[in-house]
Short mmCIF file of C-alpha atoms and ligand atoms in Angstrom, two decimals:
data_model
loop_
_atom_site.label_atom_id
_atom_site.label_comp_id
_atom_site.label_asym_id
_atom_site.label_seq_id
_atom_site.Cartn_x
_atom_site.Cartn_y
_atom_site.Cartn_z
CA MET A 1 10.66 -2.29 -31.94
CA MET A 2 11.19 0.90 -29.98
CA ILE A 3 14.15 3.19 -30.08
CA VAL A 4 14.36 4.86 -26.69
CA MET A 5 16.16 8.22 -26.82
CA ARG A 6 18.40 9.50 -24.02
CA ASP A 7 17.01 12.20 -21.72
CA GLY A 8 17.80 15.53 -23.30
CA SER A 9 18.38 14.16 -26.80
CA SER A 10 18.02 16.85 -29.44
CA ASP A 11 15.41 17.19 -32.17
CA GLU A 12 18.18 16.69 -34.68
CA GLN A 13 19.22 13.37 -33.14
CA VAL A 14 15.58 12.21 -33.13
CA GLN A 15 15.23 13.24 -36.78
CA THR A 16 18.37 11.31 -37.75
CA VAL A 17 16.87 8.12 -36.32
CA ILE A 18 13.57 8.77 -38.14
CA ASP A 19 15.44 9.40 -41.42
CA LYS A 20 17.34 6.11 -41.03
CA LEU A 21 14.07 4.24 -40.56
CA HIS A 22 12.56 5.87 -43.62
CA GLU A 23 15.66 4.89 -45.61
CA VAL A 24 14.86 1.20 -45.05
CA GLY A 25 11.17 1.74 -45.83
CA ALA A 26 10.03 1.53 -42.20
CA GLU A 27 7.46 3.71 -40.44
CA ALA A 28 8.59 5.89 -37.55
CA HIS A 29 6.01 6.79 -34.88
CA LEU A 30 7.27 9.42 -32.50
CA SER A 31 6.03 9.52 -28.91
CA ARG A 32 7.33 12.45 -26.90
CA GLY A 33 6.25 11.80 -23.34
CA GLU A 34 6.96 13.94 -20.32
CA PHE A 35 9.84 11.66 -19.34
CA LYS A 36 10.83 9.68 -22.40
CA THR A 37 11.08 10.16 -26.11
CA ILE A 38 10.42 6.94 -27.96
CA ILE A 39 10.38 6.17 -31.66
CA GLY A 40 8.27 3.19 -32.65
CA ALA A 41 9.72 1.44 -35.68
CA ILE A 42 7.33 -0.60 -37.79
CA GLY A 43 8.44 -2.38 -40.92
CA ASP A 44 10.68 -5.19 -42.11
CA ARG A 45 12.28 -6.50 -38.92
CA GLU A 46 15.45 -7.71 -40.65
CA ARG A 47 16.13 -4.46 -42.47
CA ILE A 48 15.45 -2.42 -39.32
CA SER A 49 17.77 -4.60 -37.24
CA LEU A 50 20.68 -3.81 -39.59
CA ILE A 51 20.62 -0.16 -38.51
CA PRO A 52 23.22 0.40 -35.76
CA PHE A 53 20.88 2.49 -33.57
CA GLU A 54 22.88 1.96 -30.38
CA ALA A 55 25.87 3.65 -31.99
CA MET A 56 23.84 6.69 -32.96
CA ASP A 57 24.02 9.95 -30.99
CA GLY A 58 21.16 10.43 -28.54
CA VAL A 59 19.99 6.82 -28.59
CA ASP A 60 19.72 5.11 -25.22
CA SER A 61 18.46 1.63 -26.07
CA VAL A 62 16.52 -0.51 -28.52
CA VAL A 63 13.70 -2.57 -27.10
CA PRO A 64 11.42 -5.05 -28.89
CA ILE A 65 7.65 -4.68 -28.39
CA MET A 66 6.37 -8.13 -27.53
CA LYS A 67 2.64 -7.52 -27.96
CA PRO A 68 0.99 -7.93 -31.38
CA TYR A 69 -0.37 -4.38 -31.07
CA LYS A 70 2.45 -1.86 -30.89
CA LEU A 71 1.50 1.83 -30.95
CA VAL A 72 -1.44 1.43 -28.59
CA SER A 73 0.52 -0.65 -26.09
CA ARG A 74 1.84 0.60 -22.78
CA GLU A 75 5.20 -0.82 -23.78
CA PHE A 76 5.32 1.88 -26.43
CA ARG A 77 3.86 4.60 -24.23
CA GLN A 78 3.75 4.26 -20.46
CA GLU A 79 1.85 7.44 -19.70
CA PHE A 80 -1.89 7.35 -20.29
CA SER A 81 -3.02 9.27 -23.33
CA VAL A 82 -5.43 12.13 -22.96
CA VAL A 83 -7.79 12.54 -25.91
CA LYS A 84 -9.33 15.99 -26.28
CA VAL A 85 -12.68 16.52 -27.95
CA GLY A 86 -13.34 20.25 -27.89
CA PRO A 87 -13.18 21.28 -24.23
CA THR A 88 -13.75 17.70 -23.03
CA GLU A 89 -10.83 15.46 -22.06
CA PHE A 90 -10.85 11.68 -21.89
CA GLY A 91 -8.11 9.87 -19.99
CA GLY A 92 -7.38 12.58 -17.43
CA GLU A 93 -8.69 12.96 -13.88
CA SER A 94 -12.24 13.62 -14.97
CA PHE A 95 -14.91 10.99 -15.40
CA VAL A 96 -16.71 12.09 -18.57
CA VAL A 97 -20.34 11.35 -19.30
CA ILE A 98 -21.57 11.20 -22.88
CA ALA A 99 -25.36 11.29 -22.98
CA GLY A 100 -27.97 11.47 -25.69
CA PRO A 101 -30.55 9.49 -27.57
CA CYS A 102 -29.83 6.29 -29.42
CA ALA A 103 -31.00 7.97 -32.62
CA VAL A 104 -31.59 11.54 -33.71
CA GLU A 105 -35.35 11.73 -34.33
CA SER A 106 -36.34 15.40 -34.56
CA GLU A 107 -35.15 18.92 -33.76
CA GLU A 108 -37.40 19.07 -30.72
CA GLN A 109 -36.18 15.74 -29.32
CA MET A 110 -32.52 16.53 -30.00
CA VAL A 111 -32.46 20.05 -28.58
CA ALA A 112 -34.44 19.13 -25.46
CA THR A 113 -32.16 16.15 -24.82
CA ALA A 114 -29.00 18.16 -25.46
CA LYS A 115 -30.03 20.88 -23.02
CA ALA A 116 -30.88 18.34 -20.33
CA ALA A 117 -27.58 16.55 -20.99
CA ARG A 118 -25.61 19.78 -20.60
CA ASP A 119 -27.55 21.08 -17.59
CA ALA A 120 -26.85 17.92 -15.60
CA GLY A 121 -23.14 17.99 -16.46
CA ALA A 122 -22.50 15.78 -19.50
CA GLY A 123 -19.24 16.51 -21.31
CA MET A 124 -20.50 15.34 -24.66
CA LEU A 125 -23.64 14.60 -26.63
CA ARG A 126 -24.40 11.42 -28.57
CA GLY A 127 -27.00 10.64 -31.23
CA GLY A 128 -27.07 8.23 -34.15
CA ALA A 129 -27.82 9.56 -37.62
CA PHE A 130 -26.79 6.39 -39.44
CA LYS A 131 -28.08 3.42 -37.46
CA PRO A 132 -26.74 -0.10 -37.98
CA ARG A 133 -29.97 -2.09 -37.39
CA THR A 134 -30.36 -5.84 -37.24
CA SER A 135 -33.54 -5.62 -39.29
CA PRO A 136 -33.64 -3.78 -42.61
CA TYR A 137 -37.25 -2.86 -41.72
CA SER A 138 -36.25 -0.96 -38.55
CA PHE A 139 -35.65 2.81 -38.51
CA GLN A 140 -32.26 3.35 -40.18
CA GLY A 141 -31.62 6.87 -38.92
CA MET A 142 -32.12 10.34 -40.42
CA GLY A 143 -28.82 10.39 -42.31
CA GLU A 144 -27.43 13.84 -43.13
CA GLU A 145 -30.57 15.55 -41.77
CA GLY A 146 -29.72 13.92 -38.44
CA LEU A 147 -26.13 15.20 -38.64
CA LYS A 148 -27.49 18.72 -39.17
CA LEU A 149 -29.65 18.39 -36.05
CA LEU A 150 -26.61 17.23 -34.06
CA ALA A 151 -24.72 20.31 -35.23
CA LEU A 152 -27.67 22.45 -34.21
CA ALA A 153 -27.77 20.82 -30.76
CA ARG A 154 -24.05 21.56 -30.39
CA GLU A 155 -24.67 25.19 -31.31
CA GLU A 156 -27.45 25.44 -28.73
CA THR A 157 -25.49 23.82 -25.89
CA GLY A 158 -21.77 24.03 -26.65
CA LEU A 159 -21.48 20.27 -26.17
CA PRO A 160 -19.23 18.42 -28.66
CA VAL A 161 -21.03 15.59 -30.45
CA VAL A 162 -20.20 11.98 -31.27
CA THR A 163 -22.03 10.00 -33.91
CA GLU A 164 -21.51 6.71 -35.67
CA VAL A 165 -20.05 6.29 -39.12
CA VAL A 166 -21.07 2.96 -40.64
CA ASP A 167 -19.49 3.11 -44.09
CA VAL A 168 -16.25 4.30 -45.66
CA ARG A 169 -18.32 6.33 -48.14
CA HIS A 170 -19.71 8.44 -45.28
CA VAL A 171 -16.50 9.22 -43.39
CA ASP A 172 -15.89 12.70 -44.83
CA LEU A 173 -19.56 13.62 -44.51
CA VAL A 174 -19.83 12.51 -40.87
CA ALA A 175 -16.48 14.11 -40.01
CA SER A 176 -17.70 17.42 -41.42
CA TYR A 177 -20.41 17.56 -38.71
CA ALA A 178 -19.18 15.45 -35.77
CA ASP A 179 -16.51 16.22 -33.18
CA MET A 180 -15.76 12.52 -32.68
CA LEU A 181 -16.41 9.57 -34.99
CA GLN A 182 -17.96 6.46 -33.51
CA ILE A 183 -17.10 3.04 -34.88
CA GLY A 184 -19.86 0.72 -33.73
CA ALA A 185 -19.53 -2.79 -32.37
CA ARG A 186 -20.60 -4.34 -35.66
CA ASN A 187 -17.83 -2.54 -37.50
CA MET A 188 -15.00 -3.03 -35.02
CA GLN A 189 -13.22 -5.30 -37.47
CA ASN A 190 -14.16 -3.43 -40.63
CA PHE A 191 -10.49 -2.86 -41.36
CA LEU A 192 -11.04 -0.58 -44.36
CA LEU A 193 -13.27 1.67 -42.26
CA LEU A 194 -10.68 1.67 -39.46
CA ALA A 195 -7.93 2.67 -41.89
CA GLU A 196 -10.16 5.41 -43.30
CA VAL A 197 -10.92 7.01 -39.90
CA GLY A 198 -7.22 6.59 -39.13
CA MET A 199 -6.59 9.23 -41.80
CA GLN A 200 -9.03 11.69 -40.21
CA GLU A 201 -8.14 14.49 -37.81
CA LYS A 202 -11.24 13.93 -35.65
CA PRO A 203 -10.88 11.58 -32.67
CA VAL A 204 -12.45 8.14 -32.88
CA MET A 205 -14.50 6.17 -30.37
CA LEU A 206 -14.01 2.48 -31.07
CA LYS A 207 -16.62 0.16 -29.57
CA ARG A 208 -15.75 -3.41 -28.70
CA GLY A 209 -17.21 -5.93 -31.12
CA LEU A 210 -20.02 -8.20 -29.97
CA SER A 211 -17.81 -11.28 -29.99
CA ASN A 212 -14.34 -9.81 -29.87
CA THR A 213 -11.54 -10.31 -27.41
CA ILE A 214 -9.69 -7.47 -25.74
CA GLU A 215 -6.67 -8.22 -27.89
CA GLU A 216 -8.77 -7.97 -31.05
CA MET A 217 -10.11 -4.62 -29.87
CA LEU A 218 -6.58 -3.34 -29.32
CA MET A 219 -5.54 -4.62 -32.76
CA ALA A 220 -8.48 -2.71 -34.24
CA ALA A 221 -7.33 0.43 -32.41
CA GLU A 222 -3.84 -0.16 -33.83
CA TYR A 223 -5.29 0.20 -37.35
CA VAL A 224 -6.57 3.68 -36.52
CA VAL A 225 -3.45 4.89 -34.71
CA ARG A 226 -1.19 3.45 -37.38
CA GLY A 227 -3.04 5.55 -39.94
CA GLY A 228 -1.85 8.65 -38.08
CA ASN A 229 -4.85 9.31 -35.84
CA ALA A 230 -3.70 9.00 -32.22
CA GLY A 231 -7.02 10.20 -30.79
CA VAL A 232 -8.68 6.87 -30.04
CA ILE A 233 -11.04 6.14 -27.15
CA LEU A 234 -12.09 2.55 -26.53
CA CYS A 235 -15.58 1.61 -25.40
CA GLU A 236 -16.64 -1.57 -23.60
CA ARG A 237 -20.29 -2.13 -24.56
CA GLY A 238 -20.93 -5.71 -23.51
CA ILE A 239 -20.20 -8.97 -25.27
CA ARG A 240 -22.29 -11.94 -26.38
CA THR A 241 -22.53 -14.74 -23.84
CA PHE A 242 -25.00 -17.55 -23.08
CA GLU A 243 -26.90 -15.16 -20.79
CA THR A 244 -30.20 -13.94 -22.20
CA ALA A 245 -31.46 -11.92 -19.22
CA THR A 246 -29.50 -8.95 -20.47
CA ARG A 247 -28.94 -7.83 -24.07
CA ASN A 248 -25.20 -8.47 -23.71
CA THR A 249 -22.91 -9.17 -20.77
CA LEU A 250 -20.96 -6.16 -19.53
CA ASP A 251 -17.30 -7.10 -19.14
CA LEU A 252 -16.19 -4.62 -16.50
CA SER A 253 -12.93 -6.53 -16.02
CA CYS A 254 -12.00 -5.27 -19.47
CA VAL A 255 -11.46 -1.76 -18.06
CA PRO A 256 -8.62 -2.36 -15.57
CA LEU A 257 -7.14 -4.94 -17.94
CA VAL A 258 -7.03 -2.48 -20.83
CA LYS A 259 -5.42 0.05 -18.49
CA GLU A 260 -2.59 -2.45 -17.97
CA LEU A 261 -2.17 -3.18 -21.66
CA SER A 262 -2.84 0.13 -23.37
CA HIS A 263 -2.42 3.85 -22.82
CA LEU A 264 -5.70 4.64 -24.60
CA PRO A 265 -8.69 5.94 -22.65
CA ILE A 266 -11.58 3.52 -22.17
CA ILE A 267 -15.21 4.24 -21.40
CA VAL A 268 -18.21 1.99 -20.70
CA ASP A 269 -21.60 1.89 -22.40
CA PRO A 270 -24.01 0.24 -19.93
CA SER A 271 -27.01 0.98 -22.19
CA HIS A 272 -26.06 -1.36 -25.03
CA ALA A 273 -24.41 -3.78 -22.59
CA THR A 274 -27.62 -4.46 -20.68
CA GLY A 275 -30.54 -3.28 -22.79
CA LYS A 276 -32.32 -2.43 -19.54
CA HIS A 277 -32.80 1.11 -18.21
CA GLU A 278 -32.96 -0.11 -14.62
CA LEU A 279 -29.40 -1.47 -14.84
CA ILE A 280 -27.82 1.74 -16.17
CA ALA A 281 -27.34 3.47 -12.83
CA PRO A 282 -25.70 0.57 -10.92
CA LEU A 283 -23.38 -0.27 -13.83
CA SER A 284 -22.45 3.37 -14.40
CA LYS A 285 -21.30 3.47 -10.79
CA GLY A 286 -19.46 0.22 -11.38
CA ALA A 287 -17.69 1.75 -14.38
CA LEU A 288 -16.58 4.69 -12.26
CA ALA A 289 -15.36 2.32 -9.54
CA VAL A 290 -13.25 0.14 -11.85
CA GLY A 291 -11.44 3.15 -13.28
CA ALA A 292 -13.19 3.83 -16.58
CA ASP A 293 -12.54 7.25 -18.10
CA GLY A 294 -16.24 7.79 -18.59
CA ILE A 295 -19.53 6.32 -19.70
CA MET A 296 -21.84 6.71 -22.65
CA ILE A 297 -25.53 6.41 -21.84
CA GLU A 298 -28.75 6.68 -23.81
CA ILE A 299 -31.32 9.20 -22.61
CA HIS A 300 -34.62 10.29 -24.16
CA PRO A 301 -37.38 12.77 -23.26
CA ASP A 302 -39.95 9.97 -23.71
CA PRO A 303 -38.27 6.55 -23.87
CA ARG A 304 -41.58 4.77 -24.59
CA ALA A 305 -41.90 6.75 -27.82
CA ALA A 306 -38.23 6.33 -28.86
CA LEU A 307 -37.69 5.06 -32.40
CA CYS A 308 -34.72 3.01 -31.23
CA ASP A 309 -33.57 1.45 -27.93
CA GLY A 310 -36.29 2.96 -25.73
CA PRO A 311 -36.14 0.13 -23.14
CA GLN A 312 -32.50 0.94 -22.36
CA SER A 313 -32.90 4.72 -22.28
CA LEU A 314 -33.14 6.80 -19.12
CA THR A 315 -35.67 9.61 -18.90
CA LEU A 316 -34.09 13.06 -18.59
CA GLU A 317 -35.07 13.08 -14.90
CA GLU A 318 -33.54 9.66 -14.18
CA TYR A 319 -30.39 10.80 -15.94
CA ALA A 320 -30.11 13.97 -13.84
CA LEU A 321 -30.50 11.88 -10.69
CA LEU A 322 -27.76 9.49 -11.80
CA MET A 323 -25.45 12.43 -12.51
CA ASP A 324 -25.95 13.66 -8.93
CA GLU A 325 -25.12 10.22 -7.58
CA LEU A 326 -22.00 9.91 -9.72
CA ARG A 327 -20.86 13.38 -8.69
CA SER A 328 -21.10 12.47 -5.03
CA LEU A 329 -19.24 9.18 -5.56
CA ALA A 330 -16.43 10.47 -7.78
CA PRO A 331 -14.25 12.21 -5.12
CA ALA A 332 -14.18 9.04 -2.99
CA LEU A 333 -12.67 7.25 -6.00
CA GLY A 334 -10.14 9.99 -6.68
CA ARG A 335 -12.00 11.27 -9.72
CA LYS A 336 -13.40 14.62 -10.76
CA MET A 337 -16.75 15.26 -12.34
C1 PEP B 401 -24.67 2.92 -30.54
O1 PEP B 401 -23.93 3.27 -29.62
O2 PEP B 401 -25.42 3.69 -31.13
C2 PEP B 401 -24.64 1.51 -31.00
C3 PEP B 401 -25.27 1.13 -32.10
O3 PEP B 401 -23.94 0.69 -30.19
P1 PEP B 401 -23.14 -0.67 -30.52
O4 PEP B 401 -22.36 -0.42 -31.77
O5 PEP B 401 -22.30 -0.85 -29.30
O6 PEP B 401 -24.18 -1.74 -30.67
MN1 MN B 402 -28.77 2.41 -29.15
#
């Protein structure tokens, strides 16, 4: 449930409520919005309901949260959250583009791609160092060497970097290099991994699972936020359907729906959703139009030679062209780029 504080309630009054919750073994999650201060109470419902909150100084009302996810719901927090990654902000007015190769392959590839990404206006750089591959015989990523090249690319360009963490044993290592931790589609319901990144300071990009509902994605995000890490960005990356013409089916309706249900930012990954480079531009524009907070796209200096996901990667030139198109569209949709 939520304890809604009166306008102008003091820090002391807020602390008294939090102390009461702790006394009955409940968790207290404080949300201080511009207009409202709300304390989310999570724990034994019966024990919490015995506390006479309404009689306490500074308390306005007590409201149950009806959704199964609590902290990520818009019931808990009406204002949209803004997640900052270095100088880049997700969830504000700006439409943010994350660009980079599927996998880090070499210093030359990474630095050239990073410079092109920055020059055309990307707000962040991507690149996989640990790759979750369907086949154990496919390229698995460069591991820590790849993380070092991402850090180098950041140094060269100033762009913050996001990279996937596939295993709880790697969380500290990946967090020591990356500015944002990516949880891939295949790990969206790896609850131990979610709890682990929930204890990190670095923001987390959580990709929708291949066969997961929107509610399941929000429940997964709840694991991370509940652990104390409020910096979560969701990512719609296509879901499995009967359609085989595309790698997955991009569920663009997920974006406005998530905006109704949750305060978390959400971006779209048209690369993994479609598997086809020729569909990236139209669906990126679609993502902008439906109100996504950004996109993540795969780009490569020579997609035909890419070690991973070449067919869905834009060349650096195609990417720059798309950025120009998005920049001209954004103002018409009330967005900045
Ligand atoms: C990726 O973005 O590198 C990736 C592997 O995507 P997904 O987890 O969505 O398949
Ligand atoms: Mn990929």
